[in-house]
Structures are given as structure tokens and as C-alpha cells.
PDB file of C-alpha atoms in Angstrom:
ATOM      1  CA  LEU A 484     -23.854 -62.330  -9.377  1.00 57.00           C
ATOM      2  CA  ARG A 485     -20.252 -62.162  -8.094  1.00 82.00           C
ATOM      3  CA  ILE A 486     -19.073 -60.623 -11.337  1.00 81.00           C
ATOM      4  CA  ASP A 487     -21.815 -57.993 -11.074  1.00 82.00           C
ATOM      5  CA  GLU A 488     -20.560 -57.068  -7.586  1.00 86.00           C
ATOM      6  CA  GLN A 489     -16.979 -56.915  -8.852  1.00 87.00           C
ATOM      7  CA  ILE A 490     -18.087 -54.630 -11.671  1.00 87.00           C
ATOM      8  CA  GLN A 491     -19.825 -52.322  -9.198  1.00 89.00           C
ATOM      9  CA  ALA A 492     -16.735 -52.260  -6.996  1.00 91.00           C
ATOM     10  CA  LYS A 493     -14.513 -51.424  -9.978  1.00 89.00           C
ATOM     11  CA  GLU A 494     -16.951 -48.672 -11.016  1.00 90.00           C
ATOM     12  CA  GLY A 495     -16.636 -47.240  -7.497  1.00 93.00           C
ATOM     13  CA  VAL A 496     -12.857 -47.267  -7.831  1.00 91.00           C
ATOM     14  CA  MET A 497     -13.152 -45.622 -11.237  1.00 92.00           C
ATOM     15  CA  SER A 498     -15.361 -42.899  -9.747  1.00 92.00           C
ATOM     16  CA  SER A 499     -12.722 -42.238  -7.088  1.00 93.00           C
ATOM     17  CA  TYR A 500     -10.036 -41.974  -9.744  1.00 92.00           C
ATOM     18  CA  ARG A 501     -12.183 -39.484 -11.676  1.00 93.00           C
ATOM     19  CA  GLN A 502     -12.588 -37.366  -8.533  1.00 95.00           C
ATOM     20  CA  LYS A 503      -8.847 -37.490  -7.949  1.00 94.00           C
ATOM     21  CA  VAL A 504      -8.212 -36.441 -11.558  1.00 95.00           C
ATOM     22  CA  GLU A 505     -10.575 -33.503 -11.087  1.00 96.00           C
ATOM     23  CA  ALA A 506      -8.905 -32.501  -7.812  1.00 96.00           C
ATOM     24  CA  LEU A 507      -5.412 -32.739  -9.313  1.00 95.00           C
ATOM     25  CA  THR A 508      -6.490 -30.712 -12.338  1.00 95.00           C
ATOM     26  CA  LYS A 509      -7.809 -27.990 -10.023  1.00 96.00           C
ATOM     27  CA  GLN A 510      -4.615 -28.150  -7.947  1.00 96.00           C
ATOM     28  CA  ILE A 511      -2.456 -27.728 -11.045  1.00 96.00           C
ATOM     29  CA  GLY A 512      -4.578 -24.754 -12.132  1.00 96.00           C
ATOM     30  CA  ALA A 513      -4.258 -23.185  -8.688  1.00 96.00           C
ATOM     31  CA  LEU A 514      -0.488 -23.734  -8.691  1.00 96.00           C
ATOM     32  CA  GLN A 515      -0.191 -22.176 -12.148  1.00 96.00           C
ATOM     33  CA  ASN A 516      -2.189 -19.146 -10.987  1.00 96.00           C
ATOM     34  CA  GLY A 517      -0.089 -18.953  -7.827  1.00 95.00           C
ATOM     35  CA  LEU A 518       3.065 -19.067  -9.933  1.00 95.00           C
ATOM     36  CA  LYS A 519       1.765 -16.304 -12.171  1.00 96.00           C
ATOM     37  CA  TYR A 520       0.886 -13.990  -9.270  1.00 96.00           C
ATOM     38  CA  SER A 521       3.998 -14.804  -7.254  1.00 96.00           C
ATOM     39  CA  LEU A 522       6.213 -14.119 -10.260  1.00 95.00           C
ATOM     40  CA  GLU A 523       4.416 -10.842 -10.903  1.00 97.00           C
ATOM     41  CA  LYS A 524       4.865  -9.838  -7.270  1.00 96.00           C
ATOM     42  CA  ALA A 525       8.545 -10.804  -7.319  1.00 96.00           C
ATOM     43  CA  ARG A 526       9.120  -8.950 -10.607  1.00 96.00           C
ATOM     44  CA  ASN A 527       7.517  -5.860  -9.092  1.00 97.00           C
ATOM     45  CA  LYS A 528       9.839  -6.162  -6.116  1.00 96.00           C
ATOM     46  CA  VAL A 529      12.861  -6.434  -8.435  1.00 97.00           C
ATOM     47  CA  THR A 530      11.698  -3.326 -10.297  1.00 97.00           C
ATOM     48  CA  GLN A 531      11.234  -1.441  -7.026  1.00 97.00           C
ATOM     49  CA  MET A 532      14.687  -2.485  -5.882  1.00 96.00           C
ATOM     50  CA  GLU A 533      16.220  -1.385  -9.200  1.00 97.00           C
ATOM     51  CA  LEU A 534      14.652   2.045  -8.740  1.00 96.00           C
ATOM     52  CA  LYS A 535      15.865   2.162  -5.147  1.00 96.00           C
ATOM     53  CA  VAL A 536      19.400   1.287  -6.259  1.00 95.00           C
ATOM     54  CA  GLN A 537      19.255   4.095  -8.834  1.00 94.00           C
ATOM     55  CA  SER A 538      18.024   6.559  -6.227  1.00 93.00           C
ATOM     56  CA  ASP A 539      20.612   5.495  -3.647  1.00 93.00           C
ATOM     57  CA  SER A 540      23.295   5.590  -6.331  1.00 92.00           C
ATOM     58  CA  VAL A 541      22.426   9.204  -7.113  1.00 90.00           C
ATOM     59  CA  ASP A 542      22.454  10.035  -3.390  1.00 88.00           C
ATOM     60  CA  PHE A 543      25.824   8.369  -2.956  1.00 88.00           C
ATOM     61  CA  TYR A 544      27.695   9.325  -6.099  1.00 85.00           C
ATOM     62  CA  ALA A 545      26.210  12.704  -6.930  1.00 86.00           C
ATOM     63  CA  SER A 546      25.027  14.235  -3.706  1.00 89.00           C
ATOM     64  CA  ALA A 547      27.086  12.833  -0.824  1.00 90.00           C
ATOM     65  CA  LYS A 548      30.374  12.630  -2.726  1.00 90.00           C
ATOM     66  CA  THR A 549      29.964  16.134  -4.144  1.00 92.00           C
ATOM     67  CA  ASP A 550      29.036  17.559  -0.733  1.00 92.00           C
ATOM     68  CA  ASN A 551      32.051  15.823   0.788  1.00 92.00           C
ATOM     69  CA  GLN A 552      34.411  17.173  -1.854  1.00 94.00           C
ATOM     70  CA  ILE A 553      33.073  20.706  -1.360  1.00 95.00           C
ATOM     71  CA  ALA A 554      33.349  20.443   2.439  1.00 95.00           C
ATOM     72  CA  GLU A 555      36.903  19.095   2.103  1.00 95.00           C
ATOM     73  CA  ARG A 556      37.956  21.941  -0.215  1.00 96.00           C
ATOM     74  CA  GLN A 557      36.363  24.513   2.077  1.00 96.00           C
ATOM     75  CA  MET A 558      38.071  23.033   5.123  1.00 95.00           C
ATOM     76  CA  HIS A 559      41.485  23.055   3.401  1.00 96.00           C
ATOM     77  CA  GLY A 560      40.910  26.610   2.180  1.00 96.00           C
ATOM     78  CA  ILE A 561      39.933  27.851   5.629  1.00 95.00           C
ATOM     79  CA  GLU A 562      42.859  25.938   7.134  1.00 95.00           C
ATOM     80  CA  GLU A 563      45.269  27.760   4.806  1.00 95.00           C
ATOM     81  CA  LEU A 564      43.663  31.084   5.674  1.00 95.00           C
ATOM     82  CA  TYR A 565      43.823  30.169   9.392  1.00 93.00           C
ATOM     83  CA  LYS A 566      47.541  29.418   9.100  1.00 95.00           C
ATOM     84  CA  LYS A 567      48.010  32.845   7.507  1.00 95.00           C
ATOM     85  CA  GLY A 568      45.987  34.436  10.285  1.00 93.00           C
ATOM     86  CA  LEU A 569      43.090  35.462   8.037  1.00 94.00           C
ATOM     87  CA  LYS A 570      40.514  33.102   9.618  1.00 94.00           C
ATOM     88  CA  SER A 571      39.820  32.355  13.244  1.00 94.00           C
ATOM     89  CA  LEU A 572      40.259  28.990  14.965  1.00 94.00           C
ATOM     90  CA  THR A 573      36.466  28.813  15.420  1.00 95.00           C
ATOM     91  CA  GLU A 574      35.876  29.180  11.676  1.00 95.00           C
ATOM     92  CA  PHE A 575      38.461  26.472  10.980  1.00 95.00           C
ATOM     93  CA  GLU A 576      36.909  24.126  13.553  1.00 96.00           C
ATOM     94  CA  ASN A 577      33.439  24.765  12.092  1.00 96.00           C
ATOM     95  CA  ALA A 578      34.742  23.900   8.622  1.00 96.00           C
ATOM     96  CA  ARG A 579      36.388  20.746   9.984  1.00 96.00           C
ATOM     97  CA  ALA A 580      33.130  19.781  11.735  1.00 97.00           C
ATOM     98  CA  LYS A 581      31.204  20.271   8.470  1.00 96.00           C
ATOM     99  CA  TYR A 582      33.760  18.100   6.709  1.00 96.00           C
ATOM    100  CA  GLN A 583      33.362  15.375   9.355  1.00 96.00           C
ATOM    101  CA  GLN A 584      29.570  15.580   8.941  1.00 96.00           C
ATOM    102  CA  SER A 585      29.926  15.243   5.184  1.00 94.00           C
ATOM    103  CA  LEU A 586      32.154  12.174   5.695  1.00 94.00           C
ATOM    104  CA  SER A 587      29.488  10.667   7.924  1.00 94.00           C
ATOM    105  CA  LYS A 588      26.768  11.420   5.357  1.00 93.00           C
ATOM    106  CA  LEU A 589      28.956   9.966   2.624  1.00 93.00           C
ATOM    107  CA  GLN A 590      29.439   6.735   4.625  1.00 94.00           C
ATOM    108  CA  THR A 591      25.701   6.535   5.339  1.00 93.00           C
ATOM    109  CA  ALA A 592      24.854   7.070   1.658  1.00 93.00           C
ATOM    110  CA  GLU A 593      27.417   4.457   0.636  1.00 93.00           C
ATOM    111  CA  ASN A 594      26.011   1.921   3.117  1.00 95.00           C
ATOM    112  CA  LYS A 595      22.480   2.648   1.932  1.00 94.00           C
ATOM    113  CA  PHE A 596      23.544   2.179  -1.692  1.00 94.00           C
ATOM    114  CA  PHE A 597      25.290  -1.142  -1.029  1.00 95.00           C
ATOM    115  CA  THR A 598      22.375  -2.350   1.103  1.00 96.00           C
ATOM    116  CA  SER A 599      19.865  -1.594  -1.646  1.00 95.00           C
ATOM    117  CA  ARG A 600      22.149  -3.262  -4.208  1.00 96.00           C
ATOM    118  CA  ASN A 601      22.243  -6.406  -2.038  1.00 97.00           C
ATOM    119  CA  GLU A 602      18.451  -6.261  -1.642  1.00 96.00           C
ATOM    120  CA  LEU A 603      18.139  -6.139  -5.431  1.00 97.00           C
ATOM    121  CA  PHE A 604      20.400  -9.181  -5.724  1.00 97.00           C
ATOM    122  CA  ASN A 605      18.292 -11.026  -3.120  1.00 97.00           C
ATOM    123  CA  ALA A 606      15.068 -10.057  -4.921  1.00 96.00           C
ATOM    124  CA  LYS A 607      16.430 -11.554  -8.148  1.00 95.00           C
ATOM    125  CA  ILE A 608      17.385 -14.758  -6.342  1.00 95.00           C
ATOM    126  CA  GLU A 609      13.909 -14.907  -4.794  1.00 95.00           C
ATOM    127  CA  LEU A 610      12.346 -14.461  -8.241  1.00 94.00           C
ATOM    128  CA  ASN A 611      14.290 -17.457  -9.583  1.00 92.00           C
ATOM    129  CA  SER A 612      13.527 -19.480  -6.459  1.00 95.00           C
ATOM    130  CA  ILE A 613       9.776 -18.860  -6.723  1.00 95.00           C
ATOM    131  CA  GLU A 614       9.685 -20.095 -10.293  1.00 90.00           C
ATOM    132  CA  SER A 615      11.739 -23.166  -9.434  1.00 92.00           C
ATOM    133  CA  ASP A 616       9.587 -24.043  -6.399  1.00 95.00           C
ATOM    134  CA  TYR A 617       6.297 -23.684  -8.239  1.00 95.00           C
ATOM    135  CA  LEU A 618       7.495 -25.599 -11.292  1.00 94.00           C
ATOM    136  CA  ASP A 619       8.599 -28.420  -8.993  1.00 95.00           C
ATOM    137  CA  LYS A 620       5.169 -28.533  -7.328  1.00 96.00           C
ATOM    138  CA  ILE A 621       3.375 -28.362 -10.679  1.00 96.00           C
ATOM    139  CA  SER A 622       5.545 -31.169 -12.078  1.00 96.00           C
ATOM    140  CA  LYS A 623       4.775 -33.385  -9.090  1.00 96.00           C
ATOM    141  CA  ALA A 624       1.041 -32.726  -9.423  1.00 96.00           C
ATOM    142  CA  GLU A 625       1.161 -33.408 -13.185  1.00 96.00           C
ATOM    143  CA  SER A 626       3.049 -36.644 -12.542  1.00 96.00           C
ATOM    144  CA  GLU A 627       0.418 -37.686  -9.995  1.00 95.00           C
ATOM    145  CA  LEU A 628      -2.300 -36.759 -12.502  1.00 95.00           C
ATOM    146  CA  SER A 629      -0.701 -38.910 -15.199  1.00 95.00           C
ATOM    147  CA  SER A 630      -0.397 -41.813 -12.806  1.00 94.00           C
ATOM    148  CA  THR A 631      -4.021 -41.449 -11.730  1.00 94.00           C
ATOM    149  CA  LEU A 632      -5.200 -41.255 -15.348  1.00 94.00           C
ATOM    150  CA  SER A 633      -3.262 -44.450 -16.060  1.00 93.00           C
ATOM    151  CA  TYR A 634      -5.034 -46.215 -13.197  1.00 93.00           C
ATOM    152  CA  LEU A 635      -8.360 -44.794 -14.379  1.00 93.00           C
ATOM    153  CA  TYR A 636      -7.888 -46.138 -17.909  1.00 93.00           C
ATOM    154  CA  GLU A 637      -6.698 -49.478 -16.559  1.00 93.00           C
ATOM    155  CA  THR A 638      -9.831 -49.694 -14.393  1.00 92.00           C
ATOM    156  CA  GLU A 639     -12.060 -48.767 -17.333  1.00 92.00           C
ATOM    157  CA  GLY A 640     -10.437 -51.580 -19.328  1.00 93.00           C
ATOM    158  CA  ALA A 641     -10.992 -54.042 -16.491  1.00 91.00           C
ATOM    159  CA  ILE A 642     -14.654 -53.013 -16.203  1.00 92.00           C
ATOM    160  CA  SER A 643     -15.126 -53.431 -19.936  1.00 92.00           C
ATOM    161  CA  LYS A 644     -13.558 -56.891 -19.786  1.00 92.00           C
ATOM    162  CA  MET A 645     -15.717 -57.875 -16.803  1.00 91.00           C
ATOM    163  CA  ASN A 646     -18.873 -56.600 -18.541  1.00 90.00           C
ATOM    164  CA  ASN A 647     -17.959 -58.695 -21.555  1.00 91.00           C
ATOM    165  CA  GLU A 648     -17.410 -61.785 -19.382  1.00 87.00           C
ATOM    166  CA  TYR A 649     -20.685 -61.135 -17.565  1.00 86.00           C
ATOM    167  CA  ALA A 650     -22.574 -60.816 -20.856  1.00 88.00           C
ATOM    168  CA  ASN A 651     -20.963 -64.033 -22.139  1.00 88.00           C
ATOM    169  CA  MET A 652     -21.964 -65.846 -18.938  1.00 83.00           C
ATOM    170  CA  GLN A 653     -25.563 -64.698 -19.285  1.00 82.00           C
ATOM    171  CA  ILE A 654     -25.656 -65.874 -22.871  1.00 85.00           C
ATOM    172  CA  ARG A 655     -24.130 -69.250 -21.959  1.00 81.00           C
ATOM    173  CA  SER A 656     -26.482 -69.699 -19.023  1.00 79.00           C
ATOM    174  CA  SER A 657     -29.455 -69.251 -21.350  1.00 78.00           C
ATOM    175  CA  PHE A 658     -28.255 -72.289 -23.305  1.00 77.00           C
ATOM    176  CA  TYR A 659     -28.503 -74.636 -20.328  1.00 69.00           C
ATOM    177  CA  TYR A 660     -31.605 -76.812 -20.403  1.00 66.00           C
ATOM    178  CA  ILE A 661     -32.570 -79.374 -17.881  1.00 63.00           C
ATOM    179  CA  THR A 662     -33.851 -82.460 -19.617  1.00 60.00           C
TER     180      THR A 662
END
């Protein structure tokens, strides 16, 4: 009778291990899906940042630099004409103001370009970090699953051994005769 109770207790433990295996399997699946979607999201962000860097690069190198060079040439040209008395001081000051504005726009475009380049770098780091974090979590869950499966198989072996002992006891007890 005691062995029967021990068998039932071990079967309860085995049932718990099976539930834990099921839960860990679901957790691993959820982590793998989370990894997949997080990586996709991070890759999209990297792509967006690459496009932003391209756009800001065009603004900086093509537009702002070209505008600045034109404004600088115009200012120097008007300055020369002013020195010769062919342009007024107001026209020269307007040209200088436009040049200063173009310098400001150039600096803004440059800052925007470098900021977007840094954001791209950070997005790439985040992409690598996401993969590393999820793989660490998945590895831990898989390790726990392996450990739980080991305990489950060990418990199944113990139950089988106890069932065998119980059957042997029943057979032996049938051989006892009171004379």
C-alpha cells in the first residue's frame, strides 16, 4: 500500500514536469516569435535611418554646400563692385546677410546629417543587441527545458521501477500460505 502511494506521488510529480515542459516549450516559441518580430522592426528602423542619412547627405553636400558657395561668390562679387563704386552698401550688406544665412543653413544641414548618421549607428547597435538579448533568453529557457526533461525521464524511470517492485510484491504475497 505504501508503494502504491509513492507511485501516485511520483506520477503527480511527473505530471507537474510535463506541464512545465509544455510551458517552457510555449515560452521558447513566444521568445522565437518575439525575436523574429523585434529583428524585423529593428531592420526596418535601420533601413529608414539609411534612407534618412542619404536624404540628409544630399541636403548637406548638394544643396546647402552649393547654396553656400553661390552666396559666397555673389557676396565677393558684389563686394568687388562695391569697392569700385558700382554697387551700393545696402546691396553689399544684403549679399553678406544672404551669405551668413547660407552658412547657418549649411551648419544646420551638417548637424542634421551627422545626427542621422549617429542614429543609423545606434539603430545598428540596437539590432545586434536585440538578437543577443533574445538568444540569451531562448538559451536559458532551452536549458531549463532540458533540465526539466531530464527530471521527467528520471521520474518516469523511478515510477517504472516502483511499479515493477509493486508487481513483484503482489506476486510474492500470493505465495504466502498460512498452515
